[in-house]
Amino acid sequence: MIIEQIWTGNAYRNFNYLVACEETGEALAIDPLDHQKCLGLAKDRGWTITHILNTHEHGDHTGGNGAMFAATGAKLLAHKNAKDKIPGIDIGLGAGDVVKIGKSVELESLDTPGHTMSHVCLLAHGDRPALFCGDTLFNAGAGHCKGGGHPEDLYNTFATQLAKLSDETLIYPGHDYIDNNLRFTLDREPDNEAAQQILQKTEMQDLDKALISTLALEKEINTFFRLQNPTVIARLREKFDELPEQVDARTVFLKLRELRNNW
Ligand SMILES: [Zn+2]
Ligand SMILES: [Zn+2]
């Protein structure tokens, strides 16, 4: 399995992806908004795009579909409940469905509501697990819930699915928001040295060769995975004095999400 992350350089800071089978050259395009870059890279590599996946229904993820259909005739995959929101879905995905591309690519569909209620992440089981997480999980952050989602569902997705993946899982999000997200982590937890160090690197980074994090790193630098951290909880209490003595992880997550909305 070969993974190419494509930096679009657009105002929304989208990342698009090609995932190809090295044996057959068949490829999946994930959220190919910048269809010209996706098609150009596939051509350079000699790959045939046979499938397109939309992680969810927002226009900055589906906006390239028409041009991609016209150029490739590829089949479209998306959450099965997105059928009335995304035109032209060929295959609706639910939890546990497996997407096969060529001979070597197998991706498990995870049903991950929260950012929207019809959002899938794809988990690659290969030599190295990899997660294509759309707008659910970002480097050092979490998706917002203002475009058809619910924070409680996002918390459940984080707690019951994402946090349980293998620590070595590579994280491939739908946008580059890492610098702002790290600044939010540091606002909540100023003594987080890992976040300070990563921010020094990412502020200077070339986004065509962006840092690829792992779940282990996210657990260090992503405040939405640090719900038991004493500094995070103490500083949250300064903002929300109604928090009870023993505050549960769900409440911490929801209050962090609320703060991030206006940060
Ligand atoms: Zn979105
Ligand atoms: Zn997006």
PDB file of C-alpha atoms and ligand atoms in Angstrom:
ATOM      1  CA  MET A   1       0.000   0.000   0.000  1.00  0.00           C
ATOM      2  CA  ILE A   2       1.351   3.397  -0.967  1.00  0.00           C
ATOM      3  CA  ILE A   3      -0.043   6.557   0.639  1.00  0.00           C
ATOM      4  CA  GLU A   4       0.399  10.007  -0.881  1.00  0.00           C
ATOM      5  CA  GLN A   5      -0.699  13.050   1.091  1.00  0.00           C
ATOM      6  CA  ILE A   6      -1.532  15.972  -1.205  1.00  0.00           C
ATOM      7  CA  TRP A   7      -1.396  19.512   0.174  1.00  0.00           C
ATOM      8  CA  THR A   8      -3.928  21.598  -1.740  1.00  0.00           C
ATOM      9  CA  GLY A   9      -2.603  24.982  -0.593  1.00  0.00           C
ATOM     10  CA  ASN A  10      -6.178  26.338  -0.589  1.00  0.00           C
ATOM     11  CA  ALA A  11      -7.782  28.700   1.924  1.00  0.00           C
ATOM     12  CA  TYR A  12      -9.455  25.807   3.770  1.00  0.00           C
ATOM     13  CA  ARG A  13      -6.082  24.090   4.141  1.00  0.00           C
ATOM     14  CA  ASN A  14      -7.327  20.715   2.841  1.00  0.00           C
ATOM     15  CA  PHE A  15      -5.240  17.584   2.554  1.00  0.00           C
ATOM     16  CA  ASN A  16      -6.293  15.107  -0.166  1.00  0.00           C
ATOM     17  CA  TYR A  17      -4.988  11.542  -0.396  1.00  0.00           C
ATOM     18  CA  LEU A  18      -4.215   8.848  -2.918  1.00  0.00           C
ATOM     19  CA  VAL A  19      -3.917   5.290  -1.610  1.00  0.00           C
ATOM     20  CA  ALA A  20      -2.560   2.896  -4.211  1.00  0.00           C
ATOM     21  CA  CYS A  21      -1.901  -0.808  -4.616  1.00  0.00           C
ATOM     22  CA  GLU A  22       1.720  -1.168  -5.627  1.00  0.00           C
ATOM     23  CA  GLU A  23       0.984  -4.459  -7.407  1.00  0.00           C
ATOM     24  CA  THR A  24      -1.807  -3.338  -9.717  1.00  0.00           C
ATOM     25  CA  GLY A  25      -1.495   0.477  -9.721  1.00  0.00           C
ATOM     26  CA  GLU A  26      -5.162   0.867  -8.798  1.00  0.00           C
ATOM     27  CA  ALA A  27      -5.786   3.793  -6.476  1.00  0.00           C
ATOM     28  CA  LEU A  28      -8.376   5.316  -4.154  1.00  0.00           C
ATOM     29  CA  ALA A  29      -8.709   9.102  -3.999  1.00  0.00           C
ATOM     30  CA  ILE A  30      -9.860  10.384  -0.597  1.00  0.00           C
ATOM     31  CA  ASP A  31     -11.737  13.721  -0.563  1.00  0.00           C
ATOM     32  CA  PRO A  32     -10.100  14.795  -3.849  1.00  0.00           C
ATOM     33  CA  LEU A  33     -11.113  18.458  -3.792  1.00  0.00           C
ATOM     34  CA  ASP A  34      -8.028  19.466  -5.764  1.00  0.00           C
ATOM     35  CA  HIS A  35      -8.844  17.129  -8.622  1.00  0.00           C
ATOM     36  CA  GLN A  36      -6.084  18.542 -10.795  1.00  0.00           C
ATOM     37  CA  LYS A  37      -3.385  17.728  -8.251  1.00  0.00           C
ATOM     38  CA  CYS A  38      -4.885  14.285  -7.566  1.00  0.00           C
ATOM     39  CA  LEU A  39      -5.189  13.423 -11.260  1.00  0.00           C
ATOM     40  CA  GLY A  40      -1.739  14.828 -11.992  1.00  0.00           C
ATOM     41  CA  LEU A  41      -0.073  12.791  -9.275  1.00  0.00           C
ATOM     42  CA  ALA A  42      -1.876   9.594 -10.340  1.00  0.00           C
ATOM     43  CA  LYS A  43      -0.708  10.191 -13.907  1.00  0.00           C
ATOM     44  CA  ASP A  44       2.890  10.776 -12.786  1.00  0.00           C
ATOM     45  CA  ARG A  45       2.868   7.520 -10.829  1.00  0.00           C
ATOM     46  CA  GLY A  46       1.087   5.544 -13.548  1.00  0.00           C
ATOM     47  CA  TRP A  47      -1.870   4.825 -11.256  1.00  0.00           C
ATOM     48  CA  THR A  48      -5.517   4.318 -12.220  1.00  0.00           C
ATOM     49  CA  ILE A  49      -8.022   5.890  -9.831  1.00  0.00           C
ATOM     50  CA  THR A  50     -10.803   3.307  -9.532  1.00  0.00           C
ATOM     51  CA  HIS A  51     -12.537   4.611  -6.417  1.00  0.00           C
ATOM     52  CA  ILE A  52     -13.231   7.918  -4.684  1.00  0.00           C
ATOM     53  CA  LEU A  53     -14.101   8.166  -1.015  1.00  0.00           C
ATOM     54  CA  ASN A  54     -15.760  11.115   0.696  1.00  0.00           C
ATOM     55  CA  THR A  55     -15.240  11.009   4.457  1.00  0.00           C
ATOM     56  CA  HIS A  56     -18.336  13.199   4.844  1.00  0.00           C
ATOM     57  CA  GLU A  57     -20.696  15.519   3.009  1.00  0.00           C
ATOM     58  CA  HIS A  58     -19.060  18.946   3.355  1.00  0.00           C
ATOM     59  CA  GLY A  59     -18.306  20.727   0.113  1.00  0.00           C
ATOM     60  CA  ASP A  60     -14.579  21.021   0.729  1.00  0.00           C
ATOM     61  CA  HIS A  61     -14.469  17.201   0.682  1.00  0.00           C
ATOM     62  CA  THR A  62     -16.957  16.468  -2.126  1.00  0.00           C
ATOM     63  CA  GLY A  63     -16.251  19.445  -4.408  1.00  0.00           C
ATOM     64  CA  GLY A  64     -13.865  17.540  -6.670  1.00  0.00           C
ATOM     65  CA  ASN A  65     -16.182  14.589  -7.307  1.00  0.00           C
ATOM     66  CA  GLY A  66     -17.661  15.793 -10.594  1.00  0.00           C
ATOM     67  CA  ALA A  67     -14.321  16.428 -12.257  1.00  0.00           C
ATOM     68  CA  MET A  68     -12.937  13.154 -10.872  1.00  0.00           C
ATOM     69  CA  PHE A  69     -15.940  11.184 -12.215  1.00  0.00           C
ATOM     70  CA  ALA A  70     -15.501  12.772 -15.631  1.00  0.00           C
ATOM     71  CA  ALA A  71     -11.781  12.009 -15.762  1.00  0.00           C
ATOM     72  CA  THR A  72     -11.777   8.500 -14.273  1.00  0.00           C
ATOM     73  CA  GLY A  73     -15.268   6.961 -14.133  1.00  0.00           C
ATOM     74  CA  ALA A  74     -14.342   5.916 -10.583  1.00  0.00           C
ATOM     75  CA  LYS A  75     -16.928   4.568  -8.159  1.00  0.00           C
ATOM     76  CA  LEU A  76     -17.903   6.753  -5.201  1.00  0.00           C
ATOM     77  CA  LEU A  77     -17.878   5.519  -1.613  1.00  0.00           C
ATOM     78  CA  ALA A  78     -19.275   7.396   1.383  1.00  0.00           C
ATOM     79  CA  HIS A  79     -21.251   6.801   4.567  1.00  0.00           C
ATOM     80  CA  LYS A  80     -24.477   4.938   3.775  1.00  0.00           C
ATOM     81  CA  ASN A  81     -26.513   7.682   5.480  1.00  0.00           C
ATOM     82  CA  ALA A  82     -24.960  10.382   3.261  1.00  0.00           C
ATOM     83  CA  LYS A  83     -26.943   9.231   0.197  1.00  0.00           C
ATOM     84  CA  ASP A  84     -29.292  12.205   0.279  1.00  0.00           C
ATOM     85  CA  LYS A  85     -26.423  14.629   0.898  1.00  0.00           C
ATOM     86  CA  ILE A  86     -23.792  13.507  -1.627  1.00  0.00           C
ATOM     87  CA  PRO A  87     -24.922  12.893  -5.212  1.00  0.00           C
ATOM     88  CA  GLY A  88     -23.717   9.791  -7.031  1.00  0.00           C
ATOM     89  CA  ILE A  89     -22.753   7.419  -4.206  1.00  0.00           C
ATOM     90  CA  ASP A  90     -22.217   3.909  -5.627  1.00  0.00           C
ATOM     91  CA  ILE A  91     -21.362   2.125  -2.383  1.00  0.00           C
ATOM     92  CA  GLY A  92     -22.670   3.176   1.039  1.00  0.00           C
ATOM     93  CA  LEU A  93     -20.379   2.267   3.924  1.00  0.00           C
ATOM     94  CA  GLY A  94     -21.205   1.186   7.454  1.00  0.00           C
ATOM     95  CA  ALA A  95     -19.059   0.200  10.418  1.00  0.00           C
ATOM     96  CA  GLY A  96     -16.826  -2.781   9.658  1.00  0.00           C
ATOM     97  CA  ASP A  97     -17.202  -2.710   5.872  1.00  0.00           C
ATOM     98  CA  VAL A  98     -13.940  -3.337   4.034  1.00  0.00           C
ATOM     99  CA  VAL A  99     -12.814  -1.304   1.030  1.00  0.00           C
ATOM    100  CA  LYS A 100     -10.447  -3.256  -1.253  1.00  0.00           C
ATOM    101  CA  ILE A 101      -8.309  -1.543  -3.866  1.00  0.00           C
ATOM    102  CA  GLY A 102      -6.232  -3.762  -6.155  1.00  0.00           C
ATOM    103  CA  LYS A 103      -4.610  -6.682  -4.378  1.00  0.00           C
ATOM    104  CA  SER A 104      -2.848  -5.088  -1.454  1.00  0.00           C
ATOM    105  CA  VAL A 105      -5.065  -2.309  -0.082  1.00  0.00           C
ATOM    106  CA  GLU A 106      -7.677  -3.150   2.530  1.00  0.00           C
ATOM    107  CA  LEU A 107      -9.326  -0.357   4.461  1.00  0.00           C
ATOM    108  CA  GLU A 108     -11.851  -0.845   7.231  1.00  0.00           C
ATOM    109  CA  SER A 109     -14.695   1.635   7.432  1.00  0.00           C
ATOM    110  CA  LEU A 110     -15.271   3.153  10.876  1.00  0.00           C
ATOM    111  CA  ASP A 111     -18.599   4.877  11.541  1.00  0.00           C
ATOM    112  CA  THR A 112     -17.396   8.048  13.293  1.00  0.00           C
ATOM    113  CA  PRO A 113     -20.212  10.524  13.992  1.00  0.00           C
ATOM    114  CA  GLY A 114     -19.605  13.883  15.637  1.00  0.00           C
ATOM    115  CA  HIS A 115     -18.275  16.370  13.072  1.00  0.00           C
ATOM    116  CA  THR A 116     -21.254  15.328  10.979  1.00  0.00           C
ATOM    117  CA  MET A 117     -23.578  12.390  11.610  1.00  0.00           C
ATOM    118  CA  SER A 118     -22.595  10.598   8.401  1.00  0.00           C
ATOM    119  CA  HIS A 119     -18.813  10.601   8.643  1.00  0.00           C
ATOM    120  CA  VAL A 120     -16.539   7.629   8.001  1.00  0.00           C
ATOM    121  CA  CYS A 121     -12.869   7.189   8.806  1.00  0.00           C
ATOM    122  CA  LEU A 122     -10.866   4.528   6.998  1.00  0.00           C
ATOM    123  CA  LEU A 123      -8.414   2.344   8.876  1.00  0.00           C
ATOM    124  CA  ALA A 124      -5.675   0.638   6.885  1.00  0.00           C
ATOM    125  CA  HIS A 125      -4.472  -2.656   8.274  1.00  0.00           C
ATOM    126  CA  GLY A 126      -1.053  -3.058   6.735  1.00  0.00           C
ATOM    127  CA  ASP A 127       2.525  -3.322   7.900  1.00  0.00           C
ATOM    128  CA  ARG A 128       1.745  -0.080   9.653  1.00  0.00           C
ATOM    129  CA  PRO A 129      -1.845   0.867  10.575  1.00  0.00           C
ATOM    130  CA  ALA A 130      -3.013   4.193   9.171  1.00  0.00           C
ATOM    131  CA  LEU A 131      -6.158   6.232   9.786  1.00  0.00           C
ATOM    132  CA  PHE A 132      -7.759   8.571   7.240  1.00  0.00           C
ATOM    133  CA  CYS A 133      -9.850  10.632   9.596  1.00  0.00           C
ATOM    134  CA  GLY A 134     -11.402  13.463   7.538  1.00  0.00           C
ATOM    135  CA  ASP A 135     -12.654  16.181   9.883  1.00  0.00           C
ATOM    136  CA  THR A 136     -13.072  13.955  12.955  1.00  0.00           C
ATOM    137  CA  LEU A 137      -9.512  14.005  14.289  1.00  0.00           C
ATOM    138  CA  PHE A 138      -6.938  16.607  13.294  1.00  0.00           C
ATOM    139  CA  ASN A 139      -3.302  16.789  14.248  1.00  0.00           C
ATOM    140  CA  ALA A 140      -3.477  18.108  17.802  1.00  0.00           C
ATOM    141  CA  GLY A 141      -7.206  18.797  17.533  1.00  0.00           C
ATOM    142  CA  ALA A 142     -10.771  17.652  16.938  1.00  0.00           C
ATOM    143  CA  GLY A 143     -13.370  18.579  14.350  1.00  0.00           C
ATOM    144  CA  HIS A 144     -16.003  21.185  15.160  1.00  0.00           C
ATOM    145  CA  CYS A 145     -19.666  20.199  15.307  1.00  0.00           C
ATOM    146  CA  LYS A 146     -21.250  23.332  13.810  1.00  0.00           C
ATOM    147  CA  GLY A 147     -22.010  21.857  10.379  1.00  0.00           C
ATOM    148  CA  GLY A 148     -24.503  19.135  11.270  1.00  0.00           C
ATOM    149  CA  GLY A 149     -22.697  17.341  14.090  1.00  0.00           C
ATOM    150  CA  HIS A 150     -22.999  16.846  17.837  1.00  0.00           C
ATOM    151  CA  PRO A 151     -20.197  17.170  20.423  1.00  0.00           C
ATOM    152  CA  GLU A 152     -21.525  14.256  22.517  1.00  0.00           C
ATOM    153  CA  ASP A 153     -21.203  11.942  19.513  1.00  0.00           C
ATOM    154  CA  LEU A 154     -17.737  13.290  18.766  1.00  0.00           C
ATOM    155  CA  TYR A 155     -16.703  12.477  22.334  1.00  0.00           C
ATOM    156  CA  ASN A 156     -18.070   8.935  21.976  1.00  0.00           C
ATOM    157  CA  THR A 157     -16.163   8.492  18.711  1.00  0.00           C
ATOM    158  CA  PHE A 158     -12.934   9.633  20.369  1.00  0.00           C
ATOM    159  CA  ALA A 159     -13.404   7.587  23.535  1.00  0.00           C
ATOM    160  CA  THR A 160     -14.801   4.352  22.137  1.00  0.00           C
ATOM    161  CA  GLN A 161     -13.045   4.157  18.764  1.00  0.00           C
ATOM    162  CA  LEU A 162     -10.075   6.460  18.119  1.00  0.00           C
ATOM    163  CA  ALA A 163      -8.438   6.246  21.556  1.00  0.00           C
ATOM    164  CA  LYS A 164      -8.484   2.445  21.294  1.00  0.00           C
ATOM    165  CA  LEU A 165      -6.523   2.184  18.054  1.00  0.00           C
ATOM    166  CA  SER A 166      -2.913   1.054  18.147  1.00  0.00           C
ATOM    167  CA  ASP A 167      -0.491   3.752  19.320  1.00  0.00           C
ATOM    168  CA  GLU A 168       1.599   3.335  16.170  1.00  0.00           C
ATOM    169  CA  THR A 169      -1.352   4.232  13.876  1.00  0.00           C
ATOM    170  CA  LEU A 170      -0.382   6.949  11.401  1.00  0.00           C
ATOM    171  CA  ILE A 171      -2.818   9.877  11.342  1.00  0.00           C
ATOM    172  CA  TYR A 172      -3.922  11.376   8.014  1.00  0.00           C
ATOM    173  CA  PRO A 173      -6.428  14.203   8.629  1.00  0.00           C
ATOM    174  CA  GLY A 174      -8.506  16.197   6.164  1.00  0.00           C
ATOM    175  CA  HIS A 175      -6.939  19.584   6.944  1.00  0.00           C
ATOM    176  CA  ASP A 176      -3.741  21.189   8.145  1.00  0.00           C
ATOM    177  CA  TYR A 177      -4.701  22.990  11.342  1.00  0.00           C
ATOM    178  CA  ILE A 178      -1.783  21.799  13.440  1.00  0.00           C
ATOM    179  CA  ASP A 179      -0.267  25.158  14.397  1.00  0.00           C
ATOM    180  CA  ASN A 180      -3.506  26.654  15.722  1.00  0.00           C
ATOM    181  CA  ASN A 181      -4.387  23.386  17.413  1.00  0.00           C
ATOM    182  CA  LEU A 182      -1.021  23.207  19.166  1.00  0.00           C
ATOM    183  CA  ARG A 183      -1.500  26.797  20.342  1.00  0.00           C
ATOM    184  CA  PHE A 184      -4.858  25.759  21.799  1.00  0.00           C
ATOM    185  CA  THR A 185      -3.234  22.761  23.523  1.00  0.00           C
ATOM    186  CA  LEU A 186      -0.604  25.132  24.962  1.00  0.00           C
ATOM    187  CA  ASP A 187      -3.271  27.600  26.058  1.00  0.00           C
ATOM    188  CA  ARG A 188      -4.912  24.782  28.007  1.00  0.00           C
ATOM    189  CA  GLU A 189      -1.667  23.144  29.139  1.00  0.00           C
ATOM    190  CA  PRO A 190       1.221  25.665  28.974  1.00  0.00           C
ATOM    191  CA  ASP A 191       3.728  23.157  30.386  1.00  0.00           C
ATOM    192  CA  ASN A 192       3.223  20.626  27.560  1.00  0.00           C
ATOM    193  CA  GLU A 193       6.806  20.353  26.304  1.00  0.00           C
ATOM    194  CA  ALA A 194       5.994  17.950  23.480  1.00  0.00           C
ATOM    195  CA  ALA A 195       3.473  20.437  22.068  1.00  0.00           C
ATOM    196  CA  GLN A 196       6.023  23.270  22.366  1.00  0.00           C
ATOM    197  CA  GLN A 197       8.650  21.249  20.515  1.00  0.00           C
ATOM    198  CA  ILE A 198       6.353  20.108  17.724  1.00  0.00           C
ATOM    199  CA  LEU A 199       5.036  23.659  17.228  1.00  0.00           C
ATOM    200  CA  GLN A 200       8.589  24.934  16.690  1.00  0.00           C
ATOM    201  CA  LYS A 201       8.942  22.421  13.851  1.00  0.00           C
ATOM    202  CA  THR A 202       5.516  22.745  12.259  1.00  0.00           C
ATOM    203  CA  GLU A 203       5.589  26.565  12.158  1.00  0.00           C
ATOM    204  CA  MET A 204       8.468  26.219   9.693  1.00  0.00           C
ATOM    205  CA  GLN A 205       7.371  23.080   7.871  1.00  0.00           C
ATOM    206  CA  ASP A 206       6.947  22.525   4.143  1.00  0.00           C
ATOM    207  CA  LEU A 207       3.354  21.283   3.849  1.00  0.00           C
ATOM    208  CA  ASP A 208       4.213  19.203   0.804  1.00  0.00           C
ATOM    209  CA  LYS A 209       6.199  17.121   3.310  1.00  0.00           C
ATOM    210  CA  ALA A 210       4.051  17.683   6.367  1.00  0.00           C
ATOM    211  CA  LEU A 211       4.638  15.949   9.667  1.00  0.00           C
ATOM    212  CA  ILE A 212       2.690  12.690   9.851  1.00  0.00           C
ATOM    213  CA  SER A 213       1.767  12.074  13.461  1.00  0.00           C
ATOM    214  CA  THR A 214       0.895   8.845  15.220  1.00  0.00           C
ATOM    215  CA  LEU A 215      -1.823   8.147  17.740  1.00  0.00           C
ATOM    216  CA  ALA A 216       0.899   7.958  20.411  1.00  0.00           C
ATOM    217  CA  LEU A 217       2.008  11.507  19.536  1.00  0.00           C
ATOM    218  CA  GLU A 218      -1.606  12.726  19.460  1.00  0.00           C
ATOM    219  CA  LYS A 219      -2.047  11.429  22.995  1.00  0.00           C
ATOM    220  CA  GLU A 220       0.834  13.734  24.008  1.00  0.00           C
ATOM    221  CA  ILE A 221      -0.057  16.882  22.069  1.00  0.00           C
ATOM    222  CA  ASN A 222      -3.810  16.743  21.426  1.00  0.00           C
ATOM    223  CA  THR A 223      -5.763  18.230  24.301  1.00  0.00           C
ATOM    224  CA  PHE A 224      -8.854  16.220  23.263  1.00  0.00           C
ATOM    225  CA  PHE A 225      -6.958  13.045  24.268  1.00  0.00           C
ATOM    226  CA  ARG A 226      -5.690  14.555  27.546  1.00  0.00           C
ATOM    227  CA  LEU A 227      -8.937  14.624  29.459  1.00  0.00           C
ATOM    228  CA  GLN A 228      -7.458  13.381  32.749  1.00  0.00           C
ATOM    229  CA  ASN A 229      -4.539  15.808  32.740  1.00  0.00           C
ATOM    230  CA  PRO A 230      -4.496  17.811  36.020  1.00  0.00           C
ATOM    231  CA  THR A 231      -3.402  21.070  34.329  1.00  0.00           C
ATOM    232  CA  VAL A 232      -6.112  20.758  31.675  1.00  0.00           C
ATOM    233  CA  ILE A 233      -8.747  20.185  34.357  1.00  0.00           C
ATOM    234  CA  ALA A 234      -7.466  22.949  36.672  1.00  0.00           C
ATOM    235  CA  ARG A 235      -7.410  25.526  33.879  1.00  0.00           C
ATOM    236  CA  LEU A 236     -10.847  24.457  32.688  1.00  0.00           C
ATOM    237  CA  ARG A 237     -12.143  25.111  36.187  1.00  0.00           C
ATOM    238  CA  GLU A 238     -10.927  28.735  35.865  1.00  0.00           C
ATOM    239  CA  LYS A 239     -13.281  29.131  32.876  1.00  0.00           C
ATOM    240  CA  PHE A 240     -16.201  27.040  34.124  1.00  0.00           C
ATOM    241  CA  ASP A 241     -16.545  27.400  37.886  1.00  0.00           C
ATOM    242  CA  GLU A 242     -19.639  25.177  37.889  1.00  0.00           C
ATOM    243  CA  LEU A 243     -17.489  22.065  37.239  1.00  0.00           C
ATOM    244  CA  PRO A 244     -17.960  19.461  39.984  1.00  0.00           C
ATOM    245  CA  GLU A 245     -15.138  18.266  42.260  1.00  0.00           C
ATOM    246  CA  GLN A 246     -14.802  14.994  40.348  1.00  0.00           C
ATOM    247  CA  VAL A 247     -15.115  15.869  36.685  1.00  0.00           C
ATOM    248  CA  ASP A 248     -15.577  13.082  34.152  1.00  0.00           C
ATOM    249  CA  ALA A 249     -13.785  12.787  30.812  1.00  0.00           C
ATOM    250  CA  ARG A 250     -16.947  13.472  28.795  1.00  0.00           C
ATOM    251  CA  THR A 251     -17.502  16.813  30.525  1.00  0.00           C
ATOM    252  CA  VAL A 252     -13.857  17.820  30.040  1.00  0.00           C
ATOM    253  CA  PHE A 253     -14.072  16.991  26.319  1.00  0.00           C
ATOM    254  CA  LEU A 254     -17.327  18.911  25.863  1.00  0.00           C
ATOM    255  CA  LYS A 255     -16.008  21.979  27.686  1.00  0.00           C
ATOM    256  CA  LEU A 256     -12.781  21.919  25.655  1.00  0.00           C
ATOM    257  CA  ARG A 257     -14.809  21.675  22.436  1.00  0.00           C
ATOM    258  CA  GLU A 258     -16.942  24.610  23.598  1.00  0.00           C
ATOM    259  CA  LEU A 259     -13.862  26.717  24.383  1.00  0.00           C
ATOM    260  CA  ARG A 260     -12.209  25.851  21.075  1.00  0.00           C
ATOM    261  CA  ASN A 261     -15.299  27.110  19.190  1.00  0.00           C
ATOM    262  CA  ASN A 262     -14.571  30.660  20.286  1.00  0.00           C
ATOM    263  CA  TRP A 263     -10.828  30.495  20.646  1.00  0.00           C
TER     264      TRP A 263
HETATM  265 ZN    ZN B   1     -16.191  18.928   7.390  1.00  0.00          ZN
HETATM  266 ZN    ZN B   2     -13.240  19.887   5.926  1.00  0.00          ZN
END
